[in-house]
XYZ file of C-alpha atoms in Angstrom:
784
model
C -15.145 12.274 -47.668
C -15.746 9.855 -50.515
C -13.062 9.372 -53.114
C -13.266 11.328 -56.373
C -12.313 10.425 -59.949
C -8.592 10.067 -60.428
C -8.344 12.870 -62.965
C -9.931 15.318 -60.463
C -7.397 14.313 -57.830
C -4.569 14.914 -60.243
C -5.939 18.264 -61.386
C -6.712 19.601 -57.912
C -3.587 17.959 -56.611
C -1.697 20.032 -59.159
C -3.277 23.134 -57.626
C -2.144 22.058 -54.178
C 1.305 21.248 -55.483
C 1.745 24.534 -57.313
C 0.958 26.470 -54.135
C 3.823 24.944 -52.161
C 7.262 26.481 -52.274
C 10.357 26.537 -50.105
C 9.385 29.850 -48.547
C 5.737 28.957 -47.949
C 2.802 29.279 -50.327
C 4.009 30.010 -53.833
C 1.042 32.139 -54.910
C 1.861 34.959 -52.481
C 3.533 36.843 -55.292
C 0.595 36.446 -57.706
C -1.861 39.403 -57.819
C -5.453 38.698 -56.848
C -6.742 39.741 -60.268
C -4.532 37.092 -61.873
C -5.491 34.352 -59.417
C -9.179 35.218 -59.864
C -8.987 34.002 -63.484
C -6.307 31.351 -63.099
C -7.509 28.000 -64.515
C -6.262 26.001 -61.542
C -8.015 28.302 -59.055
C -11.219 28.168 -61.072
C -10.913 24.381 -61.239
C -10.588 24.161 -57.445
C -13.612 26.417 -56.954
C -15.787 24.659 -59.497
C -14.938 21.280 -58.000
C -16.700 22.364 -54.806
C -19.995 21.853 -56.628
C -19.296 18.272 -57.658
C -21.578 15.588 -56.311
C -18.616 14.144 -54.475
C -16.733 16.842 -52.597
C -12.971 16.809 -52.983
C -10.872 17.235 -49.849
C -8.045 18.662 -51.941
C -10.290 21.345 -53.420
C -11.561 22.296 -49.965
C -7.977 22.623 -48.747
C -7.037 24.781 -51.709
C -10.029 27.091 -51.320
C -9.394 27.352 -47.598
C -5.820 28.430 -48.263
C -7.008 30.905 -50.894
C -9.375 32.467 -48.346
C -6.566 32.821 -45.790
C -4.247 34.142 -48.479
C -6.616 36.941 -49.494
C -6.671 38.257 -45.924
C -2.962 37.854 -45.174
C -0.696 40.832 -44.858
C 1.822 39.397 -47.291
C -0.819 39.368 -50.054
C -1.723 43.005 -49.527
C -4.933 42.203 -47.646
C -8.584 42.181 -48.661
C -8.523 45.551 -50.423
C -5.846 44.357 -52.852
C -7.309 40.872 -53.202
C -10.916 41.970 -53.758
C -11.073 40.512 -57.326
C -10.237 37.076 -55.971
C -12.562 37.469 -52.979
C -15.431 38.326 -55.318
C -14.824 35.013 -57.071
C -14.410 32.916 -53.924
C -17.380 34.147 -51.869
C -20.175 33.312 -54.360
C -18.730 29.839 -54.917
C -18.638 29.116 -51.174
C -22.052 30.687 -50.608
C -23.510 28.306 -53.205
C -22.735 25.484 -50.797
C -25.042 26.808 -48.055
C -27.973 24.589 -49.060
C -25.744 21.528 -48.604
C -25.489 22.273 -44.868
C -29.109 21.101 -44.644
C -28.766 18.242 -47.143
C -29.390 14.990 -45.272
C -27.683 13.034 -48.039
C -24.348 14.669 -47.184
C -22.174 12.774 -44.756
C -20.731 14.455 -41.645
C -17.305 14.958 -43.165
C -18.715 16.818 -46.166
C -20.825 19.057 -43.921
C -17.811 19.690 -41.707
C -15.698 20.667 -44.724
C -18.347 23.090 -45.992
C -18.763 24.565 -42.510
C -15.008 25.010 -42.335
C -15.071 27.151 -45.502
C -17.807 29.371 -44.072
C -15.880 29.693 -40.807
C -12.709 30.549 -42.757
C -14.586 33.272 -44.612
C -15.971 34.641 -41.362
C -12.563 34.723 -39.681
C -10.725 36.136 -42.697
C -13.290 38.719 -43.804
C -14.606 39.812 -40.405
C -13.591 43.435 -41.022
C -15.583 43.480 -44.261
C -18.506 41.678 -42.661
C -18.545 44.218 -39.812
C -19.649 46.923 -42.242
C -23.083 45.272 -42.253
C -23.641 45.325 -46.020
C -26.287 43.116 -47.576
C -23.615 40.788 -48.942
C -21.982 40.605 -45.505
C -25.263 39.656 -43.871
C -25.619 36.729 -46.266
C -22.358 35.335 -44.866
C -23.545 36.039 -41.312
C -26.770 34.120 -41.928
C -24.761 31.210 -43.311
C -22.596 31.254 -40.185
C -25.738 31.220 -38.049
C -26.805 28.144 -39.947
C -23.451 26.511 -39.191
C -23.894 27.450 -35.515
C -27.272 25.702 -35.551
C -25.872 22.341 -36.696
C -26.252 19.624 -34.043
C -22.576 18.553 -33.936
C -20.822 20.870 -31.494
C -17.389 20.501 -33.092
C -18.894 21.877 -36.324
C -21.061 24.586 -34.767
C -18.172 25.818 -32.616
C -16.100 26.586 -35.724
C -18.021 29.875 -35.856
C -17.338 30.922 -32.253
C -14.099 32.708 -33.054
C -15.906 34.767 -35.698
C -18.637 35.890 -33.291
C -16.000 36.992 -30.813
C -13.921 38.912 -33.364
C -17.021 40.563 -34.794
C -18.065 41.615 -31.289
C -14.642 43.171 -30.674
C -14.944 45.243 -33.854
C -18.539 46.301 -33.191
C -17.973 47.375 -29.588
C -14.604 49.096 -29.789
C -14.838 52.813 -29.242
C -12.906 53.917 -32.328
C -13.006 52.351 -35.780
C -9.830 51.853 -37.761
C -11.275 53.920 -40.604
C -12.449 57.497 -40.261
C -16.103 58.481 -40.340
C -15.476 62.112 -39.587
C -16.060 63.656 -36.201
C -16.840 61.790 -32.983
C -20.578 62.101 -33.487
C -20.295 60.469 -36.915
C -18.151 57.680 -35.545
C -20.636 57.018 -32.758
C -23.517 57.061 -35.236
C -21.765 54.505 -37.455
C -21.003 52.353 -34.429
C -24.664 52.394 -33.365
C -25.789 51.618 -36.927
C -23.589 48.554 -37.053
C -24.744 47.361 -33.633
C -28.335 47.670 -34.796
C -27.637 45.761 -38.018
C -26.171 42.780 -36.143
C -28.623 42.857 -33.262
C -30.963 40.221 -34.667
C -28.042 37.957 -35.573
C -26.716 37.950 -32.020
C -30.215 37.442 -30.619
C -30.527 34.347 -32.824
C -27.069 33.231 -31.727
C -28.075 33.384 -28.053
C -31.074 31.147 -28.719
C -29.001 28.720 -30.771
C -26.112 28.187 -28.367
C -27.975 28.242 -25.055
C -29.239 24.682 -25.496
C -25.684 23.419 -26.025
C -24.951 23.516 -22.302
C -27.686 21.079 -21.272
C -26.565 18.026 -19.324
C -26.803 14.848 -21.464
C -29.297 12.132 -20.531
C -26.508 9.825 -19.404
C -24.516 12.456 -17.517
C -24.126 10.157 -14.493
C -22.283 7.611 -16.631
C -19.900 10.041 -18.336
C -16.230 9.141 -18.195
C -13.746 11.599 -16.770
C -12.681 12.653 -20.274
C -16.278 13.020 -21.480
C -17.186 15.097 -18.430
C -14.139 17.283 -19.014
C -15.176 17.780 -22.639
C -18.718 18.674 -21.560
C -17.392 21.305 -19.157
C -15.188 22.766 -21.888
C -18.251 22.977 -24.126
C -20.080 24.942 -21.445
C -17.149 27.313 -21.008
C -17.011 27.892 -24.780
C -20.738 28.646 -24.918
C -20.414 30.972 -21.929
C -17.781 32.928 -23.865
C -20.132 33.232 -26.859
C -22.915 34.466 -24.580
C -20.673 37.170 -23.140
C -19.802 38.213 -26.695
C -23.507 38.469 -27.466
C -24.150 40.411 -24.257
C -21.416 42.868 -25.246
C -23.305 43.602 -28.470
C -26.902 43.361 -27.260
C -26.436 44.556 -23.709
C -26.772 42.316 -20.688
C -30.393 43.185 -19.982
C -31.563 42.265 -23.491
C -29.600 39.016 -23.423
C -31.108 38.267 -20.025
C -34.599 38.728 -21.434
C -33.932 36.118 -24.156
C -32.537 33.625 -21.681
C -35.346 34.276 -19.205
C -37.885 33.141 -21.772
C -35.908 29.913 -22.100
C -35.969 29.566 -18.311
C -39.725 30.083 -18.068
C -40.286 27.454 -20.718
C -37.989 25.022 -18.910
C -39.459 25.620 -15.444
C -42.922 24.682 -16.669
C -41.727 21.079 -17.043
C -39.606 21.036 -13.905
C -41.801 20.308 -10.884
C -39.934 17.681 -8.869
C -36.563 15.982 -8.627
C -37.649 13.180 -10.971
C -38.892 15.563 -13.657
C -36.896 17.101 -16.501
C -34.571 19.502 -14.674
C -31.836 19.762 -17.314
C -33.316 22.541 -19.504
C -33.832 24.746 -16.451
C -30.263 24.139 -15.316
C -28.989 25.006 -18.799
C -30.952 28.276 -18.878
C -29.650 29.221 -15.429
C -26.081 28.389 -16.431
C -26.431 30.813 -19.342
C -27.971 33.536 -17.147
C -25.074 33.162 -14.762
C -22.577 33.464 -17.642
C -23.766 37.004 -18.473
C -24.038 38.241 -14.863
C -21.282 40.833 -15.306
C -23.206 42.430 -18.188
C -26.603 42.740 -16.480
C -27.356 46.054 -14.796
C -27.198 45.878 -10.998
C -30.485 47.786 -10.879
C -32.312 45.703 -13.519
C -35.933 45.668 -12.371
C -37.945 43.661 -14.896
C -36.440 40.199 -15.219
C -34.121 39.552 -12.274
C -36.866 39.775 -9.600
C -38.776 37.097 -11.532
C -35.647 34.964 -11.902
C -35.069 35.074 -8.149
C -38.700 34.129 -7.498
C -38.433 31.166 -9.865
C -35.353 29.821 -8.081
C -37.351 28.870 -4.996
C -39.800 26.852 -7.099
C -37.166 24.538 -8.549
C -36.549 21.031 -7.199
C -33.421 20.352 -5.178
C -31.801 18.103 -7.724
C -28.028 18.298 -6.917
C -26.701 19.628 -10.260
C -29.611 22.056 -10.597
C -29.232 23.248 -7.019
C -25.513 23.796 -7.534
C -26.207 26.071 -10.498
C -28.976 27.856 -8.577
C -26.513 28.614 -5.758
C -23.895 29.806 -8.217
C -26.356 32.166 -9.874
C -27.253 33.642 -6.474
C -23.572 34.384 -5.883
C -23.108 35.762 -9.391
C -25.911 38.319 -8.849
C -24.913 39.368 -5.314
C -24.279 42.945 -6.473
C -27.821 43.011 -7.866
C -29.168 41.832 -4.496
C -27.455 44.816 -2.899
C -28.202 47.538 -5.452
C -31.526 46.729 -7.115
C -34.668 48.260 -5.596
C -36.179 44.850 -4.907
C -32.874 43.003 -4.526
C -32.437 42.990 -0.768
C -36.034 41.938 -0.234
C -35.178 38.681 -2.034
C -32.414 37.878 0.459
C -34.452 35.643 2.830
C -35.582 33.610 -0.176
C -32.078 33.086 -1.542
C -30.607 32.375 1.912
C -33.079 29.498 2.268
C -31.882 28.198 -1.085
C -28.261 28.433 0.010
C -29.000 26.566 3.218
C -30.534 23.762 1.153
C -27.469 23.784 -1.057
C -25.189 23.373 1.939
C -27.068 20.225 2.984
C -27.579 18.525 -0.381
C -24.248 17.539 -1.961
C -20.563 18.414 -1.907
C -20.803 20.426 -5.121
C -23.935 22.311 -4.113
C -22.450 23.005 -0.672
C -19.309 24.448 -2.250
C -21.429 26.640 -4.535
C -23.642 27.751 -1.643
C -20.689 28.663 0.577
C -19.117 30.699 -2.220
C -22.439 32.443 -2.906
C -22.837 33.248 0.785
C -19.389 34.831 0.742
C -20.277 36.983 -2.308
C -23.528 38.127 -0.670
C -21.823 39.094 2.573
C -19.115 40.911 0.639
C -21.451 42.947 -1.565
C -24.290 43.424 0.929
C -22.125 43.784 4.036
C -23.389 47.195 5.076
C -27.034 46.146 4.893
C -26.316 42.852 6.647
C -24.856 44.496 9.755
C -28.351 44.550 11.248
C -28.678 40.785 10.750
C -25.573 39.498 12.538
C -27.593 37.204 14.774
C -29.205 35.534 11.770
C -25.831 35.239 10.006
C -24.320 33.529 13.024
C -27.273 31.141 13.031
C -26.534 30.269 9.394
C -22.852 29.788 10.249
C -23.577 27.555 13.236
C -26.136 25.541 11.316
C -23.819 24.980 8.400
C -20.423 24.566 10.050
C -21.142 23.418 13.581
C -24.297 21.450 12.791
C -24.438 17.716 13.201
C -23.080 16.709 9.806
C -25.464 18.946 7.890
C -22.778 20.812 5.939
C -21.733 18.710 2.960
C -18.892 20.964 1.905
C -15.181 20.573 2.531
C -13.103 22.364 5.136
C -11.965 24.752 2.395
C -15.593 25.533 1.579
C -16.308 26.368 5.227
C -13.636 29.069 5.010
C -15.941 30.998 2.664
C -18.476 31.169 5.496
C -15.839 32.372 7.952
C -14.710 35.006 5.468
C -18.332 36.052 4.882
C -19.014 36.684 8.574
C -15.666 38.418 9.000
C -16.435 40.928 6.241
C -19.759 41.825 7.842
C -18.111 42.179 11.267
C -15.675 44.646 9.679
C -18.601 46.998 8.984
C -19.808 46.991 12.600
C -18.950 49.774 15.068
C -15.992 48.962 17.386
C -17.859 47.559 20.394
C -20.362 45.368 18.521
C -17.482 44.255 16.281
C -15.448 43.218 19.310
C -18.364 41.172 20.675
C -19.060 39.550 17.311
C -15.376 38.736 16.817
C -15.219 37.156 20.256
C -18.257 35.013 19.455
C -16.799 33.917 16.115
C -13.426 33.053 17.672
C -15.131 31.172 20.487
C -16.902 28.880 18.025
C -13.553 28.089 16.377
C -11.393 27.684 19.471
C -13.718 25.327 21.371
C -12.702 22.169 19.434
C -9.011 23.077 19.811
C -9.443 23.671 23.528
C -11.108 20.289 23.899
C -8.132 18.566 22.251
C -5.630 20.423 24.433
C -7.623 19.559 27.579
C -7.142 15.865 26.793
C -3.413 16.213 27.435
C -0.130 16.494 25.494
C -0.185 12.912 24.201
C -3.541 13.379 22.486
C -2.490 16.696 20.918
C 0.755 15.213 19.606
C -0.996 12.227 18.010
C -3.768 14.153 16.282
C -3.635 14.197 12.494
C -2.599 17.636 11.272
C -5.870 18.063 9.402
C -7.831 17.757 12.652
C -6.065 20.884 13.886
C -5.524 22.942 10.745
C -9.220 22.874 9.848
C -9.768 25.211 12.822
C -6.473 27.112 12.707
C -7.127 28.042 9.066
C -10.417 29.614 10.156
C -8.490 31.843 12.538
C -6.285 32.916 9.630
C -9.391 34.008 7.701
C -10.837 35.784 10.733
C -7.633 37.727 11.391
C -7.286 38.534 7.693
C -10.801 39.801 6.994
C -11.936 41.377 10.286
C -10.465 44.841 9.868
C -10.643 45.981 13.494
C -6.975 46.074 14.591
C -7.590 46.545 18.300
C -10.254 43.857 18.496
C -8.091 41.365 16.605
C -5.114 42.128 18.874
C -7.269 41.484 21.952
C -8.526 38.231 20.445
C -4.985 37.023 19.745
C -3.956 37.895 23.295
C -6.803 35.774 24.687
C -6.009 32.938 22.295
C -2.253 32.964 22.821
C -2.223 30.153 25.451
C -3.966 27.891 22.922
C -1.567 28.862 20.155
C 1.449 28.396 22.436
C 0.347 24.912 23.397
C 0.133 23.967 19.722
C 3.498 25.597 18.990
C 5.131 23.707 21.874
C 3.732 20.259 21.113
C 3.458 20.307 17.310
C 6.572 22.236 16.261
C 7.823 19.111 14.480
C 4.752 19.114 12.212
C 5.337 21.341 9.166
C 1.705 21.348 8.064
C 0.363 22.475 11.443
C 3.144 25.048 11.872
C 2.510 26.543 8.440
C -1.181 26.892 9.274
C -0.502 28.460 12.683
C 2.169 30.820 11.351
C -0.225 31.907 8.611
C -2.843 32.772 11.231
C -0.262 34.685 13.267
C 0.966 36.470 10.135
C -2.509 37.827 9.385
C -2.978 38.751 13.033
C 0.230 40.792 12.946
C -0.660 42.333 9.584
C -4.149 43.401 10.686
C -3.358 44.421 14.273
C -0.057 46.154 13.685
C 1.264 47.762 16.815
C -1.857 46.885 18.768
C -0.164 43.477 19.062
C 2.504 44.868 21.381
C 1.304 42.853 24.372
C 1.586 39.513 22.602
C 4.325 40.009 20.038
C 7.202 39.526 22.472
C 5.911 36.144 23.588
C 5.303 35.104 19.968
C 8.840 36.009 18.882
C 10.396 34.290 21.859
C 8.431 31.173 21.007
C 9.395 30.930 17.335
C 13.009 31.889 18.059
C 13.434 28.933 20.399
C 11.501 26.468 18.263
C 13.356 27.340 15.063
C 16.641 26.205 16.547
C 15.103 22.806 17.300
C 12.859 22.156 14.316
C 14.069 24.418 11.455
C 10.603 25.199 10.135
C 10.851 27.772 7.273
C 7.482 29.284 8.225
C 9.052 30.634 11.453
C 11.315 32.775 9.259
C 8.349 33.916 7.172
C 6.383 34.935 10.244
C 9.440 36.825 11.504
C 9.526 38.740 8.191
C 6.000 39.982 8.796
C 6.924 41.050 12.334
C 9.972 42.943 11.043
C 7.825 44.776 8.501
C 5.432 46.007 11.194
C 7.724 46.499 14.195
C 11.192 46.961 12.649
C 11.272 50.732 13.142
C 9.702 50.669 16.638
C 12.405 51.578 19.202
C 10.506 49.841 21.998
C 10.864 46.524 20.148
C 14.542 46.935 19.227
C 15.976 44.712 21.923
C 13.960 41.561 21.289
C 13.950 42.057 17.509
C 17.756 42.251 17.533
C 17.981 39.106 19.611
C 15.518 37.335 17.343
C 17.205 38.116 14.031
C 20.659 37.316 15.361
C 19.468 33.970 16.713
C 17.555 33.055 13.555
C 20.334 34.056 11.157
C 23.078 32.469 13.252
C 21.287 29.153 13.242
C 20.479 29.391 9.519
C 24.084 30.063 8.534
C 25.029 26.945 10.503
C 22.473 24.943 8.519
C 23.312 26.288 5.039
C 27.061 25.662 4.889
C 27.256 24.319 1.330
C 25.384 24.344 -1.947
C 24.326 20.804 -1.094
C 22.549 22.054 2.033
C 20.893 24.861 0.065
C 19.653 22.264 -2.404
C 18.336 20.108 0.426
C 16.622 23.017 2.220
C 15.669 25.579 -0.473
C 12.622 26.833 1.493
C 14.832 27.799 4.410
C 17.173 29.625 2.037
C 14.248 31.416 0.412
C 12.604 32.553 3.657
C 15.913 33.384 5.345
C 16.927 35.896 2.682
C 13.417 37.295 2.386
C 13.742 38.038 6.105
C 17.208 39.504 5.573
C 15.908 41.866 2.876
C 13.122 42.956 5.204
C 15.721 43.697 7.872
C 17.693 45.903 5.467
C 14.562 47.842 4.543
C 12.880 48.159 7.942
C 15.577 47.852 10.612
C 19.076 48.274 9.133
C 20.142 49.750 12.471
C 19.634 46.346 14.104
C 20.904 44.136 11.311
C 23.896 45.682 9.534
C 26.016 46.493 12.627
C 25.369 43.011 14.051
C 27.984 40.286 14.054
C 25.757 38.063 11.906
C 25.763 40.384 8.873
C 29.142 39.252 7.411
C 28.264 35.606 8.016
C 24.976 36.027 6.169
C 26.740 37.623 3.183
C 29.076 34.614 3.078
C 26.044 32.345 3.266
C 24.450 34.201 0.355
C 27.587 33.712 -1.731
C 27.328 29.970 -1.184
C 23.683 29.841 -2.249
C 23.536 32.151 -5.297
C 23.772 29.254 -7.735
C 21.232 27.000 -6.005
C 18.979 25.341 -8.590
C 15.759 26.705 -7.049
C 14.171 29.800 -8.575
C 12.646 31.341 -5.437
C 15.671 30.697 -3.210
C 18.125 32.005 -5.805
C 16.035 35.119 -6.446
C 15.708 35.847 -2.714
C 19.485 35.664 -2.318
C 20.108 37.901 -5.320
C 17.526 40.410 -4.097
C 19.186 40.456 -0.667
C 22.557 41.253 -2.241
C 21.000 43.973 -4.401
C 19.442 45.537 -1.314
C 22.877 45.642 0.305
C 24.424 47.266 -2.760
C 21.558 49.803 -2.910
C 21.909 50.795 0.745
C 22.820 54.378 -0.185
C 19.357 54.802 -1.742
C 17.764 54.375 1.695
C 17.693 57.267 4.150
C 17.909 54.740 6.995
C 20.810 52.869 5.440
C 23.194 55.680 4.485
C 24.769 55.812 7.917
C 25.834 52.165 7.639
C 27.720 52.417 4.336
C 31.126 52.118 5.971
C 30.093 48.891 7.704
C 28.674 47.558 4.452
C 31.853 48.425 2.554
C 34.032 46.697 5.139
C 32.079 43.514 4.438
C 31.523 43.764 0.673
C 34.828 45.140 -0.624
C 36.956 42.185 0.562
C 34.413 39.878 -1.050
C 33.668 42.036 -4.107
C 35.812 40.207 -6.643
C 34.400 36.846 -5.564
C 30.789 38.059 -5.547
C 31.235 39.517 -9.038
C 32.749 36.309 -10.341
C 29.874 34.230 -8.947
C 27.319 36.601 -10.491
C 29.043 36.373 -13.882
C 29.085 32.581 -13.518
C 25.361 32.634 -12.731
C 24.736 34.508 -15.977
C 26.904 32.286 -18.103
C 25.672 28.833 -17.117
C 25.695 28.200 -13.375
C 21.922 28.824 -13.347
C 19.706 26.923 -15.810
C 18.829 28.683 -19.062
C 15.119 28.215 -18.301
C 15.626 30.801 -15.585
C 16.640 33.368 -18.177
C 13.575 33.551 -20.396
C 11.563 36.518 -19.116
C 12.235 40.002 -17.832
C 11.055 38.916 -14.393
C 13.366 35.888 -14.400
C 16.602 35.275 -12.599
C 18.502 36.853 -15.519
C 16.963 40.204 -14.658
C 17.678 39.725 -10.946
C 21.304 38.749 -11.645
C 21.687 41.678 -14.025
C 20.231 44.050 -11.471
C 22.593 42.715 -8.796
C 25.534 43.452 -11.109
C 24.061 46.866 -11.861
C 23.624 47.696 -8.180
C 27.140 46.469 -7.367
C 28.582 48.603 -10.160
C 26.665 51.687 -9.081
C 27.798 51.226 -5.499
C 31.494 50.651 -6.190
C 32.111 52.316 -9.564
C 35.519 51.660 -11.096
C 36.389 49.137 -8.413
C 33.389 47.020 -9.444
C 34.336 47.389 -13.103
C 37.788 46.014 -12.291
C 36.173 43.049 -10.510
C 34.006 42.413 -13.560
C 36.978 42.775 -15.907
C 38.967 40.229 -13.885
C 36.046 37.788 -13.975
C 35.360 38.095 -17.688
C 39.068 37.857 -18.536
C 39.105 34.343 -17.073
C 36.739 33.142 -19.809
C 38.833 31.781 -22.726
C 38.646 33.599 -26.040
C 37.441 30.340 -27.558
C 34.194 30.872 -25.642
C 33.762 34.657 -25.663
C 35.196 37.027 -28.245
C 36.957 40.191 -27.192
C 34.264 42.382 -28.739
C 31.614 40.655 -26.618
C 33.640 41.234 -23.453
C 34.108 44.901 -24.323
C 30.384 45.374 -24.918
C 29.554 43.752 -21.595
C 32.036 45.857 -19.634
C 30.977 49.042 -21.452
C 27.385 48.386 -20.431
C 28.458 48.057 -16.808
C 30.398 51.290 -17.120
C 27.312 53.022 -18.553
C 25.200 51.609 -15.741
C 27.639 52.976 -13.185
C 27.031 56.367 -14.740
C 23.277 56.046 -14.221
C 22.113 54.481 -17.485
C 18.856 52.542 -17.539
C 18.953 48.858 -16.607
C 17.765 47.968 -20.135
C 21.105 49.215 -21.462
C 22.711 46.461 -19.444
C 20.248 43.728 -20.409
C 21.198 43.412 -24.106
C 24.941 42.708 -23.621
C 24.135 40.629 -20.535
C 21.818 38.443 -22.596
C 24.382 38.328 -25.386
C 27.113 37.186 -22.996
C 24.738 34.644 -21.478
C 23.653 33.266 -24.872
C 27.210 33.047 -26.174
C 28.387 31.129 -23.122
C 25.424 28.737 -23.296
C 25.458 28.065 -27.041
C 26.473 24.442 -26.439
C 27.448 22.171 -23.594
C 31.157 22.251 -24.421
C 31.364 26.047 -24.266
C 29.296 26.121 -21.084
C 31.645 23.638 -19.420
C 34.673 25.686 -20.517
C 33.179 28.872 -19.014
C 32.132 27.295 -15.736
C 35.447 25.492 -15.478
C 37.208 28.841 -15.767
C 34.994 30.740 -13.309
C 34.596 27.884 -10.742
C 31.712 29.509 -8.788
C 31.170 26.580 -6.433
C 34.798 26.619 -5.341
C 34.945 30.382 -4.879
C 32.212 30.610 -2.302
C 34.043 28.193 -0.024
C 37.037 30.509 0.378
C 36.856 32.232 3.802
C 37.187 36.000 3.920
C 39.222 37.397 6.827
């Protein structure tokens, strides 16, 4: 803004100065009727009409607008005298929005005042009075300004207005439900034209710039954010107008754009922009819409295959997949859109990614109807994925195609599903078989990505083909291939994670149909874990325990497996240093241990490895790794809660023989974890480690009653009074006592947090507390 005469700066500056106080804005205590006639306020308002706009006056008026709507001022009803002074003064500036003599900063300042009024008075505006509509029209004019950073100032208003107009119940009473609904419909009708205008105004904002190919990374990022912001405005408009009406407006834009879009060298950008907008409102358009969507789908095939345009075309096909399934003419458009998707897969990386995702959405939503077209779907899959370089997408994009076929196969009857699954697996396994046939040296030297690209497809197949018996048979046939990869690539974490993921989904889908193969799989990972220490072997074992843990026929090899895995892990994790070096092993080990407690306590708790694993957990509680620490704490809580399980009750005496000798030490480590041994960042949310530590203390106290309270009392008594006052100790112990009596965990959380905060209030206190509790020394003491 230009400078203003010095006396104006002083005068308006005085207004700014008089508003500031130690507690905030000083005029919060002044009634609106007084401010409405206050000379300084009137000076600020009148200065808005000066030839040279004052930044100070704009700031003052902006603050006055916010003040009139703030709760501390009593709100708009109390401040109405001041509002009635402010609004006309701001409205008198509307003509200046179109004044070419005004510089950008002046226009931006005026637009800011209109946006402030919209945001602050949205509840008043929502009534739809004549005065309110004058403000709405001014905001539409702001939204029409060419500079996006100015136009977008209104976007928050349009959203908030939409929320008010579409909510089911108004904050004020209009009588019975029929009256409320009538008032709601009246308001929607009043604002209908405004939102229709808004759709037309913002839809052009998403058009690619002429120099889009030369945009910097930051400029491209800003352009994408602009499109996302406009998409949000369009969904707000669709909420008010209805998706079908909004679609009609955007369709007219599309028709206009398509008329000038005949080849790849022609002007494609307006058509792409219109399609982007149509895609944005897809969730609001009826799935049986019969007037516009058939014409939109027909137009898609007439557009040139310019990469950015084709990408958006593919995305819109995916966005309206439910319409393709449900609309009377939807499924008849499928051959047309499939041809488009095939073009997208061959054109560019971005269009291929969009096409693969769209294909997945179509197969998901139209899966029942597509069962009769499996042969054609396989042809698409082979053409795209196994073609000679025709698919431009990434390996991750190809997984959408695998998932798409798998979902359709799920809908087939058992025998056809088995045949289709075999065909799909055959297309994936062939490249792996070829590598294995070249000998061990070739398989060992392959880059992991050359193997995982195919193994990941198996994971998707086993996850999304919901035919347990057929998947189990497929895994049995494929096991020699999988075993060869296990044997020769067990050193390779990336390949092992991919293969274990595939096996995990196979086990999850097949369940006990996997009985033929599961023994060989467990024997394999049990032996390899002892050599290569891959955490994913533990994770796969957890899935097996969940499915087969209660199966008596599997008891023998499951017992051998868990004892071997846990024995080797406890030899690896002998110190907090080793936990820190291998946190993933700690995490997956204790996830497996918790699964064993829940699904096969009869195999785990009586075993010789159970005490050793408890000792291992005591070492690792304070590891500085969220997931590993939480897994350990959850494992201990599951032990303490054993009486809550019908399967676990019979093993309470064994549990007690292990826990009671270690109880005082476990309690002391848990208290240390609360009071500084774990970082404070872990203690910020209910779902954080603080809650898990607190629950572990709660479960321990419930399990061992007064004995646990004595352990806690001993631990807390070690903390010097200089760090924790006696009253804080008493509150903490009383909460544990209440918890032992069955009180809610929230009763424990407040004193737990208080004890934690007190002990962490500064580094000196934290060091005093940890020096007294010595958690890292305690867990090294052997228990007889």
